[in-house]
Amino acid sequence: MQFMLLFSRQGKLRLQKWYVPLSDKEKKKITRELVQTVLARKPKMCSFLEWRDLKIVYKRYASLYFCCAIEDQDNELITLEIIHRYVELLDKYFGSVCELDIIFNFEKAYFILDEFLLGGEVQETSKKNVLKAIEQADLLQEKTEHVSHSKSFVGCKKAY
Amino acid sequence: MALTIVSQIFPREMIPAVLPLIEDKLQHSKEIIRRKAVLALYKFYLIAPNQVQHIHIKFRKALCDRDVGVMAASLHIYLKMIKENSSAYKDLTGSFVTILKQVVGGKLPVDFNYHSVPAPWLQIQLLRILGLLGKDDQRTSELMYDVLDESLRRAELNHNVTYAILFECVHTVYSIYPKSELLEKAAKCIGKFVLSPKINLKYLGLKALTYVIQQDPTLALQHQMTIIECLDHPDPIIKRETLELLYRITNAQNITVIVQKMLEYLHQSKEEYIIVNLVGKIAELAEKYAPDNAWFIQTMNAVFSVGGDVMHPDIPNNFLRLLAEGFDDETENQQLRLYAVQSYFTLLDVENVFYPQRFLQVMSWVLGEYSYLLGKETPEEVITKLYKLLTSDSISSETKAWIIAAVTKLTPQAHSSNIVERLIQEFTTSLDTCLRQHAFELKHLHENVKFMKGLLPVDKSCEDMVVDASLSFLDGFVAEELSQGAAPYKPHHQRQEEKLSQEKVLSFEPYGLSFSSSGFSGRQSPAGISLGSDISGNSTDTGLKETNSLKLEGIKKLWGKEGYLPKKESKTGDETEALPVPQENIIMENVDQIITKKDQSQVLTQSKQEKEKQLLASSLFVGLGSESTINLLGKADTLSHKFRRKSKVKETKSGQTTTAQNMTRSSFSSSSNVTYEEDYYLDNLQDRGDKEVKKFSLNSELLDSESLTELPLVEKISNCRLSTPSLFADNNMEVFHPPQSTAASLANEISLASSLLEETTEHMHSDLMEVCDNETISVSSYKIWKDECLLMVWSVFNKSASELKSANLEIAPAENFKITEQPGCCLPVIEAESTKNFQYSVQMEKPFTEGNLSGFINYQVMDTHSVQLEFSVNLSLLDFIRPLKISTEDFGKLWLSFANDVKQNVKMSESQAALPSTLKALQQELRLHVVDIIGNEGLLACQLLPSNPCLLHFRVHGDMLALWFRSSCSTLPDYLLYQCQKVMEGS
């Protein structure tokens, strides 16, 4: 997987994760182009599209679009399932997740994504295990508020 | 946490620093940490594969980990590695199959289930690996038939995940060695996909079909109606995928319909990337399968006008080449050209239409070359049109240059020249220098019409180049000069070689003197001196001989070949070319036209939409249904050769014709451009020079080898003078002796003793190793580590009592090696029970650990059929490493100049606790040169042939050895580090 984007129906970017090194300018350009093309598509259309030499797999959940870019020979359906699994994870963690959850707890959303996907590949398919890891991290955060704060800061910075 | 960050975007330079830490984590007790460590290593592998190559064994361990997650993580790495080199991992097929069996059989913990499907991600990963492993390999494929069948059967739930698995299964089934039952099942699955109402599945079905269709076009027939529906689908993505599918099944019969569909889509789409892609495909198809001229030109016109300036520059170039070179027969060519000219003529008539620049360029070229086909009166008209184009503002100066060139070509044919004069007037004052120059050229040519006509003959876009290139008309001049005592012209490299040989002659004298006067009293000195002087004397002789023979040959060549070459030959030959009417082609065309006509008339009569679709289907799959069921591509090829470029026939010319349009432009300016011609002359001579070089290469080879063997000797002696206990000399002697004795014993066995080359005695060489044999011959090889290259010698021993004829040894070109054939690689006869040697010098082009060199030998026994025997030899990096003998000061200077460095700490075993012993081991194993040892630090140097130096710095503290590599080559240190580690672990 090359990158993952989350954006709202209004075209506002909510979350982004890049697994290939790109300059900020390129990232912005890609994001803008993709958001436009995906939003222009009708709901009945198929959720894959070929874009440049990549394939884009997207899915809409309520007002949020989840959008992954994969290479040509990757399996589209399983990517769709990755998106679905991620949504399930978010749902389970936040308890019926909504867009606001992701806006306000973006660092949590990133943590969950990192536990689930690593370097663009699925690393943990079990829902339970991912959530367990997140809970442990939360516990750690509560215990050493200060230290973990700086840590999460680093994590977020890296993620951008 | 840290591991997570590591596997995010990570700079390559930092890998060596954290690598050991992550390696430690592979043994961690917690699964999650092991898993993350593996994935981090995967990321490293993606960034810099050579830096993690020494831990491949650990990946294997991870594959066998008791936790499934860790195992799954390691699959990512394997997928990547197998993609690069599937043959190396064939032995793992068994374990992959077992894992997949367990997964499919539901033996995994429930945690890994996803919507009650066991570990889908794992399954897909495994299926992909199997597909890669089983590709074109029957034996490996057989292992996996069962498990594939099983997964096809199990995945029958109606859920996206199962579809994903099914899709991957189908993909695998079609990529491995085919088995009919599985293929049938897979085909059924594809059917399910295509017919599914879900749009995503439909898309995947089409994709699978596209993939499958190359192997089995009948499948497309079953689904033709669905495909037609998809063609009119509102979703452009589906449409595009369908077009992709059609592109694969195109043949001579259905081309018109398919290209029409593609053009329709092309007109709708706006995204640049799609246009470029599609335009390329259409042009390719049109070139391959075009049914007739009119259609071809029209299609290309459409392509040019839509594709415009974004398309690949190859397309117009190819098109022009096709027009210029023509096809197999002349009439066809003329028709095609005529049609092209006519269509462009009418296109230019249309007012107020803007064509892309590329299209205009093509038009102007064609009009300039071929408008004579239109008849007598037209050149003026064409010039008028072109002039109108020139004066419009919307045209770039590049296009204007094209147009002026076209006008120039047309002027000699035109009767009146008002417009041309006006044009000249206007553009000689142009601000654009290029245009101005063209205008001036035109002006001067225009003043001398007769000369111009001779210079710009009609329809000679390819042919006249040949005349120019041979430059035979200069021969008389050259001969005259030569007879007056002028020195013969020598090509650059020939001169250089002479200079070199002279230098050698000169340089050896002082060397000989210096070491005889130094009064060196070592044990080798007498031999060294005598050998040295011997050789230097010898080389003077051969050197002189060589220069003599060179001069002679140079003259002879000039007189010989070109003098006899008649100048007009090429011109007249082309004009009198026979013009037979190819009946086949015309019949073919007729058939095509009838078919299309029938289609059209039917379309008219039956207006119902459904019927129309069916018709479209029938026209689309025409080629598939009727005759070809299996080999679609092969058949299509035989049918439609006529529109293929005549690449084979014109191979010799292609070099010149590829630059056809440039040449035509420059050809008329060539008369004023003497330097240009001289270039040609030089090229021409160079070619001949090459031949000569081959001729006397036997001589020079002898010279080379001798003079080069002397160099190390000299070096060695000077080395000895510098540091008396020279390790190198020692080492050289040590290693040098035993192999020779073993080789000799071996050689005795197969009576090869005499066949070992003389050079062998001068250089270190490896043992004789048998690479292949049969009842008549046995081939053995050995490596000679010469100072400037690796010399591979293959000794062919004829065991039979009869002689072998036309023995020929060929080495397949390898990716990373530069292989140079030494003379004598094709021997007419190998006598009974004798041995012949074939030599190849090998150079490494970019560093890597190990490579394979394969080849075959051909021979004939007593006029019977020829026999071919294949063999391969492994070469390692070490074969190309030579000591680099430099002083400590030089080392310091070089050290600072190299940018690429790698550091690593290695644990030392007790046996090699002392630095000198370690270094000695390295020196012997890797052929490094020990520059200096200062306290607990050691300096070593080596070079990778031909000239990639690498410096090593060793420092001991405690039981750790800090290695520090620096080189001008970025990857070399990594490889060397790997080799060093191997040596240290081994000893």
Coordinates of C-alpha atoms in Angstrom, one line a residue, chain B residues 742-975:
Chain B
T742 CA 46.2 -29.9 -7.4
A743 CA 45.3 -28.6 -10.8
A744 CA 48.2 -30.4 -12.2
S745 CA 47.2 -33.7 -10.6
L746 CA 43.7 -33.2 -11.9
A747 CA 45.0 -32.2 -15.2
N748 CA 47.0 -35.4 -15.4
E749 CA 43.9 -37.4 -15.0
I750 CA 42.3 -35.9 -18.0
S751 CA 45.5 -35.3 -19.8
L752 CA 45.2 -31.6 -19.6
A753 CA 48.6 -30.8 -18.3
S754 CA 49.8 -29.3 -21.4
S755 CA 46.7 -27.3 -22.0
L756 CA 46.9 -25.0 -19.0
L757 CA 47.6 -21.6 -20.4
E758 CA 51.0 -20.0 -20.0
E759 CA 49.3 -17.3 -18.2
T760 CA 48.3 -19.6 -15.5
T761 CA 51.7 -19.8 -14.3
E762 CA 51.9 -16.1 -13.9
H763 CA 48.7 -15.5 -12.0
M764 CA 46.7 -17.1 -9.3
H765 CA 44.1 -19.4 -10.6
S766 CA 41.4 -21.7 -9.2
D767 CA 41.2 -25.4 -9.4
L768 CA 40.0 -27.1 -12.5
M769 CA 36.3 -27.8 -12.1
E770 CA 34.3 -30.0 -14.4
V771 CA 31.2 -28.2 -15.4
C772 CA 29.5 -30.6 -17.8
D773 CA 30.3 -33.7 -19.8
N774 CA 28.8 -36.4 -22.0
E775 CA 30.2 -39.4 -23.8
T776 CA 32.2 -37.4 -26.2
I777 CA 33.5 -34.3 -24.5
S778 CA 34.0 -33.0 -21.1
V779 CA 34.1 -29.3 -20.3
S780 CA 36.0 -28.0 -17.3
S781 CA 36.6 -24.5 -16.3
Y782 CA 38.9 -22.5 -14.1
K783 CA 39.3 -18.9 -13.2
I784 CA 42.4 -17.0 -13.5
W785 CA 42.5 -13.9 -11.4
K786 CA 44.4 -11.6 -13.6
D787 CA 45.2 -8.1 -12.5
E788 CA 42.9 -6.3 -14.8
C789 CA 40.1 -8.8 -15.2
L790 CA 38.8 -12.2 -14.3
L791 CA 39.8 -14.6 -17.1
M792 CA 37.5 -17.6 -17.4
V793 CA 39.0 -20.5 -19.2
W794 CA 36.9 -23.4 -20.4
S795 CA 38.8 -26.4 -21.4
V796 CA 37.1 -28.8 -23.8
F797 CA 38.5 -32.2 -23.8
N798 CA 37.5 -34.5 -26.6
K799 CA 37.2 -38.0 -25.2
S800 CA 36.1 -39.8 -28.3
A801 CA 38.4 -41.2 -30.9
S802 CA 37.1 -39.1 -33.7
E803 CA 37.5 -35.4 -34.3
L804 CA 34.8 -32.9 -33.5
K805 CA 33.8 -30.3 -36.0
S806 CA 32.8 -26.7 -35.7
A807 CA 33.0 -26.5 -32.0
N808 CA 31.6 -23.3 -30.7
L809 CA 31.3 -22.1 -27.1
E810 CA 28.9 -19.3 -26.3
I811 CA 28.3 -17.5 -23.1
A812 CA 24.9 -16.0 -22.4
P813 CA 25.1 -12.4 -21.7
A814 CA 24.6 -11.8 -18.0
E815 CA 23.1 -8.8 -16.3
N816 CA 25.9 -7.7 -14.2
F817 CA 28.8 -8.9 -16.2
K818 CA 30.7 -7.5 -19.1
I819 CA 32.0 -10.4 -21.0
T820 CA 34.7 -10.1 -23.6
E821 CA 35.5 -12.9 -25.9
Q822 CA 39.1 -13.7 -26.4
P823 CA 40.1 -14.9 -29.8
G824 CA 39.7 -18.5 -30.9
C825 CA 36.2 -19.1 -29.5
C826 CA 35.0 -20.9 -32.6
L827 CA 37.2 -23.8 -33.6
P828 CA 36.7 -25.6 -36.8
V829 CA 38.1 -28.9 -35.5
I830 CA 39.0 -30.5 -32.2
E831 CA 41.2 -33.5 -32.8
A832 CA 40.6 -36.8 -31.1
E833 CA 41.7 -37.0 -27.5
S834 CA 42.9 -33.5 -27.3
T835 CA 42.0 -30.4 -25.4
K836 CA 41.1 -27.0 -26.5
N837 CA 40.7 -23.8 -24.5
F838 CA 38.2 -21.1 -24.7
Q839 CA 38.9 -17.9 -22.9
Y840 CA 36.6 -15.1 -21.8
S841 CA 37.5 -12.1 -19.8
V842 CA 34.8 -11.1 -17.4
Q843 CA 34.3 -7.8 -15.7
M844 CA 31.8 -6.9 -13.1
E845 CA 29.5 -4.0 -13.9
K846 CA 27.9 -3.4 -10.6
P847 CA 28.7 -5.1 -7.3
F848 CA 26.7 -7.9 -5.9
T849 CA 27.5 -11.1 -3.9
E850 CA 27.1 -13.8 -6.4
G851 CA 26.2 -14.2 -10.0
N852 CA 25.8 -17.0 -12.4
L853 CA 27.4 -17.3 -15.8
S854 CA 25.8 -19.8 -18.1
G855 CA 26.5 -20.8 -21.6
F856 CA 26.6 -23.7 -23.9
I857 CA 28.9 -25.6 -26.3
N858 CA 28.0 -26.7 -29.7
Y859 CA 29.9 -29.3 -31.7
Q860 CA 29.5 -31.8 -34.5
V861 CA 30.7 -35.3 -34.5
M862 CA 31.8 -36.5 -37.9
D863 CA 29.3 -34.6 -40.0
T864 CA 26.3 -35.8 -38.0
H865 CA 23.9 -33.5 -36.2
S866 CA 25.3 -31.0 -33.9
V867 CA 25.1 -31.5 -30.2
Q868 CA 24.6 -28.8 -27.6
L869 CA 25.7 -29.0 -24.0
E870 CA 24.8 -26.5 -21.4
F871 CA 26.7 -25.5 -18.3
S872 CA 26.9 -22.7 -15.8
V873 CA 29.5 -21.3 -13.4
N874 CA 29.1 -19.4 -10.2
L875 CA 31.1 -16.2 -9.8
S876 CA 31.3 -14.4 -6.6
L877 CA 32.3 -10.8 -5.7
L878 CA 35.6 -12.1 -4.5
D879 CA 36.6 -13.1 -8.0
F880 CA 36.7 -9.4 -8.8
I881 CA 38.4 -8.1 -5.8
R882 CA 42.1 -7.3 -6.1
P883 CA 44.5 -5.9 -3.7
L884 CA 45.1 -2.2 -4.0
K885 CA 48.7 -1.4 -3.2
I886 CA 49.0 2.0 -1.8
S887 CA 51.0 3.7 0.9
T888 CA 49.7 4.9 4.2
E889 CA 49.8 8.6 3.0
D890 CA 47.8 7.7 -0.1
F891 CA 45.4 5.8 2.0
G892 CA 44.8 9.0 4.1
K893 CA 44.2 11.0 1.0
L894 CA 41.8 8.5 -0.6
W895 CA 40.0 8.1 2.7
L896 CA 38.9 11.7 2.7
S897 CA 37.9 11.7 -0.9
F898 CA 35.3 8.9 -0.6
A899 CA 31.8 9.6 0.3
N900 CA 30.2 6.3 0.9
D901 CA 30.9 4.8 4.2
V902 CA 29.6 1.9 6.3
K903 CA 30.4 1.1 9.9
Q904 CA 29.8 -2.1 11.7
N905 CA 30.9 -3.8 14.9
V906 CA 31.7 -7.4 14.8
K907 CA 32.5 -9.8 17.6
M908 CA 35.8 -11.6 17.3
S909 CA 36.3 -15.1 18.3
E910 CA 39.2 -16.0 20.6
S911 CA 41.3 -17.6 17.9
Q912 CA 41.6 -14.4 16.1
A913 CA 42.0 -12.1 19.1
A914 CA 45.1 -10.5 17.7
L915 CA 44.7 -8.0 15.0
P916 CA 47.5 -9.2 12.7
S917 CA 46.2 -12.7 12.5
T918 CA 42.7 -11.4 11.7
L919 CA 44.0 -9.2 9.0
K920 CA 46.1 -12.0 7.6
A921 CA 43.0 -14.2 7.3
L922 CA 41.2 -11.5 5.5
Q923 CA 44.1 -10.9 3.3
Q924 CA 44.2 -14.5 2.2
E925 CA 40.5 -15.0 1.9
L926 CA 39.4 -11.8 0.3
R927 CA 42.6 -10.7 -1.4
L928 CA 42.9 -7.4 0.4
H929 CA 46.1 -5.5 0.7
V930 CA 47.3 -4.6 4.2
V931 CA 48.5 -1.1 4.0
D932 CA 49.6 -0.6 7.6
I933 CA 49.1 -1.8 11.1
I934 CA 49.3 0.9 13.8
G935 CA 48.7 -0.2 17.3
N936 CA 45.3 -1.6 17.5
E937 CA 44.2 -0.2 14.2
G938 CA 44.7 -1.8 10.8
L939 CA 44.4 -0.3 7.3
L940 CA 43.5 -2.4 4.3
A941 CA 42.7 -1.5 0.7
C942 CA 41.3 -3.3 -2.2
Q943 CA 39.7 -2.6 -5.5
L944 CA 36.8 -4.0 -7.4
L945 CA 37.7 -4.5 -11.0
P946 CA 37.9 -2.5 -13.2
S947 CA 38.5 0.5 -10.8
N948 CA 36.4 0.8 -7.8
P949 CA 38.7 1.2 -4.8
C950 CA 37.5 0.4 -1.3
L951 CA 39.3 1.3 1.9
L952 CA 38.9 -0.6 5.2
H953 CA 39.7 0.6 8.6
F954 CA 39.8 -1.9 11.5
R955 CA 40.0 -1.1 15.2
V956 CA 40.1 -3.5 18.0
H957 CA 38.7 -2.8 21.4
G958 CA 38.2 -5.7 23.7
D959 CA 36.6 -8.6 21.8
M960 CA 34.9 -6.2 19.4
L961 CA 36.2 -5.3 16.0
A962 CA 35.0 -2.0 14.5
L963 CA 35.0 -2.2 10.8
W964 CA 34.8 1.0 8.8
F965 CA 34.5 0.9 5.0
R966 CA 34.8 3.7 2.6
S967 CA 34.5 3.6 -1.2
S968 CA 33.6 5.6 -4.2
C969 CA 31.0 3.0 -5.0
S970 CA 27.9 3.1 -2.9
T971 CA 27.0 -0.5 -2.7
L972 CA 30.5 -2.1 -2.6
P973 CA 31.1 -1.5 1.2
D974 CA 27.9 -3.4 2.1
Y975 CA 29.0 -6.4 0.0

